[in-house]
Coordinates of C-alpha atoms and ligand atoms in Angstrom, one line a residue:
M1 CA -63.8 102.5 33.6
K2 CA -62.8 104.7 36.5
N3 CA -62.9 108.3 35.3
E4 CA -62.3 107.1 31.8
G5 CA -58.6 107.6 32.2
I6 CA -59.0 111.4 32.9
T7 CA -56.6 112.7 35.5
R8 CA -58.6 115.3 37.4
D9 CA -57.3 118.3 39.1
Y10 CA -58.5 117.9 42.7
S11 CA -58.3 121.6 43.4
C12 CA -60.8 122.4 40.5
E13 CA -64.2 123.2 42.0
Y14 CA -66.1 121.7 39.1
F15 CA -66.5 118.2 37.7
N16 CA -67.7 119.5 34.3
P17 CA -66.1 123.0 34.3
D18 CA -67.4 124.2 30.9
I19 CA -70.9 123.2 31.6
E20 CA -71.1 124.2 35.2
T21 CA -69.8 127.7 34.7
M22 CA -71.8 128.6 31.6
S23 CA -73.5 132.0 31.5
R24 CA -77.2 132.2 31.4
R25 CA -77.1 133.0 27.7
Q26 CA -75.0 130.0 27.0
I27 CA -77.3 127.8 29.1
E28 CA -80.4 128.9 27.3
A29 CA -78.8 128.5 23.8
L30 CA -77.8 125.0 24.7
Q31 CA -81.3 124.3 26.1
L32 CA -83.0 125.4 22.9
E33 CA -80.7 123.2 20.8
R34 CA -81.3 120.2 23.1
L35 CA -85.0 120.8 23.4
Q36 CA -85.4 120.8 19.6
D37 CA -83.4 117.6 19.4
T38 CA -85.5 116.0 22.2
V39 CA -88.8 117.0 20.6
R40 CA -87.7 115.5 17.2
H41 CA -86.6 112.4 19.0
C42 CA -89.9 112.1 20.9
M43 CA -91.6 111.6 17.5
N44 CA -90.2 108.0 17.7
S45 CA -92.5 107.5 20.7
E46 CA -96.1 106.4 19.8
F47 CA -97.3 108.3 22.8
Y48 CA -95.8 111.7 21.9
R49 CA -96.5 111.3 18.2
K50 CA -100.2 111.1 19.1
R51 CA -100.0 113.9 21.7
F52 CA -98.5 116.2 19.1
E53 CA -101.0 115.3 16.5
E54 CA -103.9 115.9 18.9
A55 CA -102.4 119.3 19.8
G56 CA -101.9 120.2 16.1
L57 CA -98.2 120.6 16.9
K58 CA -95.1 119.8 14.9
P59 CA -91.5 119.6 16.1
E60 CA -90.7 122.6 13.8
D61 CA -93.1 124.7 15.9
I62 CA -90.5 124.8 18.7
Q63 CA -88.4 127.8 17.7
S64 CA -87.7 129.3 21.0
L65 CA -87.6 128.3 24.7
D66 CA -91.0 130.1 25.1
D67 CA -92.4 127.7 22.5
L68 CA -92.1 125.0 25.1
R69 CA -95.3 126.2 26.5
K70 CA -97.1 125.0 23.4
I71 CA -96.4 121.4 24.4
P72 CA -99.0 119.6 26.5
F73 CA -97.9 118.5 30.0
T74 CA -97.0 114.8 30.7
T75 CA -98.4 113.4 33.9
K76 CA -97.8 110.4 36.1
Q77 CA -101.2 109.1 34.8
D78 CA -99.7 109.1 31.3
L79 CA -96.9 106.9 32.5
R80 CA -99.4 104.6 34.2
D81 CA -101.6 104.5 31.1
T82 CA -98.6 103.5 28.9
Y83 CA -97.2 101.0 31.4
P84 CA -94.8 99.4 30.9
F85 CA -93.1 100.4 27.6
G86 CA -95.6 102.6 25.8
M87 CA -93.6 105.8 26.1
A88 CA -90.3 104.5 24.8
S89 CA -88.6 106.6 22.1
V90 CA -86.2 103.8 21.1
P91 CA -86.8 100.1 20.4
L92 CA -86.6 98.0 23.5
E93 CA -83.5 96.2 22.3
Q94 CA -81.5 99.5 22.7
C95 CA -82.5 99.7 26.4
T96 CA -80.2 98.2 29.0
R97 CA -81.9 99.1 32.3
L98 CA -85.3 99.5 33.8
H99 CA -86.2 101.3 37.0
S100 CA -89.5 102.1 38.6
S101 CA -90.7 104.6 41.1
S102 CA -91.1 103.4 44.7
G103 CA -94.8 103.8 44.3
T104 CA -95.3 106.1 47.3
T105 CA -98.5 107.4 45.8
G106 CA -99.9 104.6 43.8
N107 CA -99.0 102.0 41.1
P108 CA -95.3 102.0 40.1
T109 CA -94.2 103.5 36.9
V110 CA -91.5 102.3 34.6
I111 CA -88.6 104.3 33.3
L112 CA -86.3 102.8 30.6
H113 CA -82.6 103.7 30.0
T114 CA -80.1 103.1 27.3
D115 CA -76.4 102.8 28.1
K116 CA -75.9 106.4 27.3
D117 CA -78.7 107.4 29.7
I118 CA -77.1 105.5 32.5
D119 CA -73.8 107.1 31.8
E120 CA -75.1 110.6 31.7
W121 CA -77.1 110.0 34.9
A122 CA -73.9 108.9 36.6
N123 CA -72.2 112.1 35.3
Q124 CA -74.9 114.2 37.0
V125 CA -74.4 112.4 40.3
A126 CA -70.6 112.6 40.0
R127 CA -70.9 116.3 39.3
N128 CA -72.9 116.8 42.5
L129 CA -70.6 114.8 44.7
W130 CA -67.6 116.7 43.4
M131 CA -69.4 120.0 43.9
V132 CA -69.7 119.4 47.7
G133 CA -65.9 118.8 47.9
L134 CA -65.7 115.0 47.6
R135 CA -62.7 113.7 45.6
P136 CA -61.6 110.2 44.4
D137 CA -59.7 109.7 47.7
D138 CA -63.0 109.8 49.6
V139 CA -64.9 106.7 50.7
F140 CA -68.6 106.8 49.8
Q141 CA -71.1 104.6 51.6
N142 CA -74.6 104.3 50.1
S143 CA -77.4 103.4 52.6
S144 CA -80.1 103.4 49.9
G145 CA -82.1 100.4 49.0
Y146 CA -80.7 98.8 45.8
G147 CA -83.0 97.3 43.3
M148 CA -85.8 99.2 41.7
F149 CA -85.3 102.2 43.9
T150 CA -83.0 104.6 42.0
G151 CA -81.2 105.9 45.1
G152 CA -79.1 102.7 45.1
L153 CA -77.7 102.2 41.7
G154 CA -78.0 105.9 40.9
F155 CA -75.5 106.9 43.7
Q156 CA -73.4 103.8 43.1
N157 CA -72.8 104.6 39.5
G158 CA -72.2 108.3 40.2
A159 CA -69.8 107.8 43.0
E160 CA -67.9 105.2 41.0
K161 CA -67.7 107.5 38.0
M162 CA -66.3 110.3 40.2
G163 CA -63.7 107.7 41.2
M164 CA -64.5 107.1 44.8
L165 CA -64.2 103.8 46.6
T166 CA -68.0 103.1 46.8
V167 CA -69.5 100.9 49.4
P168 CA -72.9 99.5 48.4
A169 CA -74.0 99.0 52.0
A170 CA -77.7 99.2 51.0
A171 CA -80.5 100.0 53.5
G172 CA -80.9 99.1 57.1
N173 CA -78.8 97.0 59.5
S174 CA -77.3 99.9 61.4
L175 CA -74.7 97.9 63.3
R176 CA -73.3 96.7 60.0
Q177 CA -73.4 100.3 58.6
I178 CA -71.4 101.5 61.6
K179 CA -68.9 98.7 61.3
F180 CA -68.3 99.7 57.6
I181 CA -68.0 103.3 58.5
K182 CA -65.3 102.5 61.0
D183 CA -63.5 99.7 59.1
F184 CA -63.5 101.3 55.6
G185 CA -62.8 104.9 56.8
T186 CA -66.1 106.1 55.2
T187 CA -66.0 109.8 54.7
A188 CA -69.4 110.3 53.0
I189 CA -72.8 108.7 53.2
H190 CA -75.9 109.0 51.2
A191 CA -79.1 108.4 53.2
V192 CA -82.7 109.5 53.7
P193 CA -82.6 112.1 56.4
S194 CA -84.9 110.1 58.7
Y195 CA -82.4 107.2 58.6
L196 CA -79.5 109.3 59.8
T197 CA -81.2 110.2 63.0
R198 CA -81.9 106.5 63.5
L199 CA -78.2 105.7 62.8
K200 CA -77.1 108.2 65.4
E201 CA -79.3 106.6 68.0
V202 CA -77.6 103.3 67.3
M203 CA -74.2 104.9 67.4
D204 CA -75.1 106.4 70.8
K205 CA -76.2 103.0 72.1
E206 CA -72.9 101.4 70.9
G207 CA -70.8 104.2 72.4
V208 CA -69.6 105.3 68.9
D209 CA -68.7 109.0 68.7
P210 CA -68.9 110.2 65.0
H211 CA -66.4 113.0 65.7
K212 CA -63.8 110.8 67.3
D213 CA -64.4 107.3 66.0
T214 CA -65.2 108.0 62.3
K215 CA -63.8 110.0 59.3
L216 CA -67.3 111.2 58.2
R217 CA -67.4 114.7 56.7
V218 CA -70.2 114.8 54.1
F219 CA -73.7 113.6 53.9
A220 CA -76.0 113.6 50.8
I221 CA -79.5 113.6 52.2
G222 CA -82.6 113.4 50.1
A223 CA -85.4 111.3 48.6
E224 CA -87.9 112.7 51.1
P225 CA -89.0 116.2 52.1
H226 CA -87.2 117.6 55.2
S227 CA -86.9 121.0 56.8
E228 CA -83.9 123.2 57.2
E229 CA -84.2 122.6 61.0
Q230 CA -84.0 118.8 60.4
R231 CA -80.8 119.3 58.3
K232 CA -79.2 121.5 60.9
R233 CA -79.9 118.9 63.6
I234 CA -78.3 116.2 61.5
E235 CA -75.3 118.4 60.9
E236 CA -74.9 119.1 64.6
M237 CA -75.5 115.5 65.7
F238 CA -72.7 114.2 63.6
G239 CA -70.5 117.3 63.1
V240 CA -70.9 116.5 59.3
K241 CA -72.1 118.8 56.5
A242 CA -75.4 117.6 55.0
Y243 CA -76.3 118.5 51.4
N244 CA -79.8 118.3 50.1
S245 CA -80.1 115.9 47.1
F246 CA -83.2 115.9 44.9
G247 CA -84.3 113.4 42.3
M248 CA -87.1 111.3 41.0
S249 CA -87.2 108.1 39.0
E250 CA -89.0 109.7 36.2
M251 CA -86.0 112.0 35.7
C252 CA -83.5 109.1 36.1
G253 CA -83.3 109.3 39.9
P254 CA -80.9 111.2 42.1
G255 CA -78.8 113.8 40.4
V256 CA -81.4 116.2 39.1
G257 CA -80.7 118.9 41.8
F258 CA -78.2 119.2 44.5
E259 CA -76.9 121.9 46.9
C260 CA -73.5 123.4 46.5
K261 CA -71.3 124.3 49.4
E262 CA -73.3 127.6 49.8
Q263 CA -76.3 125.5 50.8
N264 CA -78.6 128.2 49.4
G265 CA -81.0 126.0 47.4
L266 CA -80.6 123.1 44.9
H267 CA -78.8 123.7 41.6
F268 CA -80.9 122.0 39.0
W269 CA -78.7 121.0 36.0
E270 CA -80.1 122.9 33.1
D271 CA -78.0 121.2 30.5
Y272 CA -80.0 118.1 31.4
Y273 CA -83.4 119.6 32.3
I274 CA -85.7 122.5 31.6
V275 CA -87.2 123.7 34.8
E276 CA -90.6 125.4 35.0
I277 CA -92.6 126.3 38.0
V278 CA -96.3 126.6 37.3
D279 CA -99.5 127.4 39.2
P280 CA -101.0 123.9 39.8
E281 CA -104.5 125.2 39.2
T282 CA -104.1 127.4 36.1
L283 CA -100.9 125.7 34.9
E284 CA -99.5 129.1 34.0
P285 CA -95.9 129.9 35.0
V286 CA -95.4 131.7 38.3
P287 CA -92.8 134.5 38.8
D288 CA -89.5 133.6 40.4
G289 CA -89.8 133.4 44.1
E290 CA -93.4 132.2 44.1
I291 CA -94.3 128.7 45.1
G292 CA -95.8 126.4 42.4
E293 CA -95.5 122.9 40.9
L294 CA -92.2 121.9 39.5
V295 CA -92.4 120.8 35.9
L296 CA -89.4 119.2 34.2
T297 CA -88.4 118.5 30.6
T298 CA -85.5 116.1 30.0
L299 CA -83.0 117.3 27.4
R300 CA -80.6 114.4 26.9
R301 CA -82.7 111.2 27.5
E302 CA -82.7 108.6 24.8
A303 CA -84.8 105.8 25.9
M304 CA -87.7 107.7 27.5
P305 CA -87.5 111.5 27.1
L306 CA -90.3 113.3 29.0
L307 CA -91.7 116.7 28.0
R308 CA -93.1 119.1 30.6
Y309 CA -93.5 116.4 33.3
R310 CA -95.7 117.5 36.2
T311 CA -93.7 116.3 39.3
R312 CA -96.4 117.4 41.8
D313 CA -93.5 118.7 44.0
L314 CA -94.1 122.2 45.2
T315 CA -91.2 124.7 45.3
R316 CA -89.9 128.0 44.0
V317 CA -87.0 129.5 42.1
L318 CA -84.5 131.2 44.4
G319 CA -82.1 132.6 41.9
R320 CA -80.1 132.1 38.7
S321 CA -76.6 132.9 39.9
C322 CA -74.6 131.8 42.9
P323 CA -71.3 132.7 44.6
C324 CA -70.0 129.2 43.7
G325 CA -69.8 130.4 40.1
R326 CA -72.7 128.2 38.8
N327 CA -75.6 129.9 37.0
H328 CA -77.8 126.8 36.9
V329 CA -81.1 127.7 38.5
R330 CA -81.3 127.5 42.3
I331 CA -84.5 125.8 43.6
D332 CA -85.8 126.0 47.1
R333 CA -86.1 122.8 49.2
M334 CA -89.3 121.0 48.4
K335 CA -92.3 122.0 50.4
G336 CA -93.8 118.7 49.8
R337 CA -95.9 117.1 47.1
S338 CA -99.3 118.4 46.2
D339 CA -100.6 114.9 47.3
D340 CA -98.9 115.3 50.8
M341 CA -101.0 118.4 51.6
M342 CA -103.5 117.8 54.4
V343 CA -106.7 119.7 54.4
L344 CA -108.0 120.0 57.9
K345 CA -111.0 122.2 58.8
G346 CA -110.4 124.1 55.5
V347 CA -106.7 124.8 56.3
N348 CA -104.0 123.5 54.0
I349 CA -101.1 122.0 55.9
F350 CA -97.8 120.3 54.8
P351 CA -96.0 117.8 57.2
I352 CA -92.9 119.8 56.7
Q353 CA -94.5 122.8 58.5
I354 CA -95.0 120.7 61.5
E355 CA -91.5 119.2 61.4
K356 CA -90.0 122.7 61.3
I357 CA -91.7 123.6 64.6
L358 CA -91.0 120.4 66.3
M359 CA -87.3 120.6 65.5
Q360 CA -87.1 123.9 67.3
F361 CA -87.6 122.2 70.6
P362 CA -84.3 120.7 71.9
E363 CA -86.3 118.4 74.2
L364 CA -87.7 116.6 71.2
A365 CA -86.0 113.9 69.1
S366 CA -86.4 113.8 65.3
N367 CA -89.0 111.2 64.8
Y368 CA -92.7 112.2 64.7
L369 CA -96.0 110.9 63.3
I370 CA -99.1 112.9 62.3
T371 CA -102.4 111.0 62.6
L372 CA -105.6 112.4 61.2
T373 CA -108.9 111.1 62.5
T374 CA -112.6 112.0 62.4
D375 CA -114.2 112.1 65.8
E376 CA -117.9 112.9 65.9
D377 CA -117.8 114.5 62.4
N378 CA -114.8 116.7 63.4
D379 CA -111.4 116.3 61.8
N380 CA -108.6 116.1 64.3
M381 CA -104.9 116.0 64.2
T382 CA -102.7 114.2 66.6
V383 CA -98.9 114.8 66.6
E384 CA -96.9 112.1 68.3
V385 CA -93.3 113.0 68.8
E386 CA -90.4 111.3 70.5
L387 CA -88.7 112.8 73.5
E388 CA -84.9 113.2 73.3
E389 CA -84.7 112.2 77.0
L390 CA -87.3 110.6 79.2
F391 CA -88.5 112.8 82.0
T392 CA -91.9 111.2 82.5
D393 CA -91.5 111.5 86.3
D394 CA -91.7 115.3 85.9
Y395 CA -95.3 115.6 85.1
Q396 CA -95.4 119.4 85.4
R397 CA -92.6 119.8 82.9
L398 CA -94.3 117.4 80.4
V399 CA -97.5 119.4 80.6
A400 CA -95.8 122.7 80.1
L401 CA -93.7 121.4 77.1
T402 CA -96.8 119.9 75.5
K403 CA -98.6 123.2 75.8
N404 CA -95.7 125.1 74.4
I405 CA -95.5 122.8 71.4
Q406 CA -99.2 123.1 70.8
R407 CA -99.0 126.9 70.9
A408 CA -96.1 127.0 68.5
L409 CA -97.9 124.6 66.1
K410 CA -101.0 126.7 66.3
D411 CA -99.1 129.8 65.2
E412 CA -97.8 127.9 62.2
I413 CA -100.8 125.8 61.0
L414 CA -103.6 127.9 62.6
L415 CA -105.2 125.0 64.4
T416 CA -104.4 123.3 67.6
P417 CA -103.5 119.6 67.3
H418 CA -103.3 117.0 70.1
V419 CA -99.7 116.6 71.0
K420 CA -98.4 113.3 72.5
L421 CA -94.9 113.0 73.8
V422 CA -93.6 109.5 73.5
P423 CA -90.3 107.8 74.5
K424 CA -87.5 107.8 72.0
G425 CA -87.5 104.8 69.6
S426 CA -91.2 104.1 70.2
L427 CA -92.6 105.4 66.8
P428 CA -92.4 103.2 63.7
Q429 CA -89.3 103.5 61.6
S430 CA -89.4 102.7 57.9
E431 CA -86.4 101.4 56.1
G432 CA -86.8 103.8 53.1
K433 CA -88.7 107.0 53.0
A434 CA -90.3 108.0 56.3
V435 CA -94.0 107.8 56.7
R436 CA -95.0 111.0 58.4
V437 CA -98.8 111.0 58.0
V438 CA -101.5 108.4 58.7
D439 CA -104.9 109.5 57.5
K440 CA -107.5 107.5 59.2
R441 CA -110.2 109.8 58.0
K442 CA -110.4 108.1 54.7
V443 CA -112.4 105.2 56.1
Y444 CA -115.2 107.6 56.9
Q445 CA -115.4 109.1 53.4
Ligands
ADP501 P1 -92.0 107.7 44.4 O1 -92.6 108.7 43.4 O2 -92.6 106.4 44.4 O3 -91.8 108.3 45.8 P2 -89.2 108.3 43.7 O4 -88.2 107.6 44.5 O5 -89.0 108.6 42.3 O6 -90.5 107.5 43.9 O7 -89.5 109.7 44.5 C1 -89.3 110.9 44.0 C2 -90.0 111.9 44.9 O8 -89.3 112.0 46.2 C3 -89.9 113.4 44.4 O9 -90.9 113.6 43.5 C4 -90.1 114.1 45.7 O10 -91.4 114.2 46.0 C5 -89.4 113.3 46.7 N1 -88.0 113.8 46.9 C6 -86.9 113.3 46.4 N2 -85.8 114.0 46.8 C7 -86.3 115.0 47.7 C8 -85.7 116.0 48.4 N3 -84.4 116.2 48.4 N4 -86.5 116.8 49.1 C9 -87.8 116.6 49.1 N5 -88.4 115.6 48.4 C10 -87.7 114.8 47.7
ZN502 ZN1 -73.9 127.4 44.1

């Protein structure tokens, strides 16, 4: 039912005003109450019952938010070990949906949902879309893959709950996407950032000017790490505001964290999750501002609550207040996953660091590929990047540009990669999340 019959005040900045504007004290009181409920509910799960027994822990031991730290972490391996249904906290007959992760880093994992889980997930997504100024008179086009990938149905349900006309365009087929954008008067799109740069290339080829020929005004971009520079590029290319959207299938999917209009970090919804940032080695909490691994505890999930789930995403807390009036914690854009980290000649490097540098060169387009090889026992990195415009006839200029890029990369990552400038459109394009690194070293190990 659209908006469940509620007539909303379009001028109100908040979708869930009471929850969104809670003080820190109110948020924490609500979290403790919900944490205690969640822990009690987890005892219906064979997995957690055993975990608690092994740790000599009882639900009554959780008397404060600090007591959360007594609870052992849950890992992706635990999800794999209990595949498919071993972690459920309700009988299967109460579940109405199953999703799985896209399996970027191994076997897929299964997440179960009840009707209520799906409804609350939609509420999170609706809250985010409202937060960035969308209203029921907007037209929302979702270019995520539908199916197991949560970006499809997750945004679909959320945008519908908010009351927007929602176009399930699904992934790929840029010509069709452009036709929909024009014919339906699409004002907002959800996409992986790498896809939007591709879409713009097709628009250029077709002579479609997003400023003149479309009504686009908001993008939700996420599902993959991207730099601030990449975001700015997208915004400038289209003349559209692009808001960072974070989610993962283990936590439902999209909706977990989203930027507000201030674009000063992602608000993580603390009525739904407890956010911890821990040192990935010692697993001790790190102070606000320091980078560590994001650990999330679900506070409302029925089918499959997760306690202290290690996401492997690296980020930091930016603050716990915001000019937008929301005191839900602000989290920095993801630096990457711990598994994305490349170790080359003893130096730790994230693809996003390379992207940040490349995007500073206006001569370069947005698509790039990092290849790691072992040549005569030496690890090497090659960065291939597409040129915005071909000027292969000007050899001197190409050499100078290549050297400048190399120098800038060396300042950032402390070693000098090979840099290859290639024509626009020549690097592989994936339909979902972009593949940024090919590690050919593995065959030698
Ligand atoms: P998989 O784990 O198979 O990739 P998911 O679709 O659940 O499947 O992916 C969730 C992961 O995607 C997150 O843990 C994170 O690494 C990445 N991710 C999602 N949104 C963002 C974002 N806005 N910025 C950076 N990384 C993101
Ligand atoms: Zn804010």
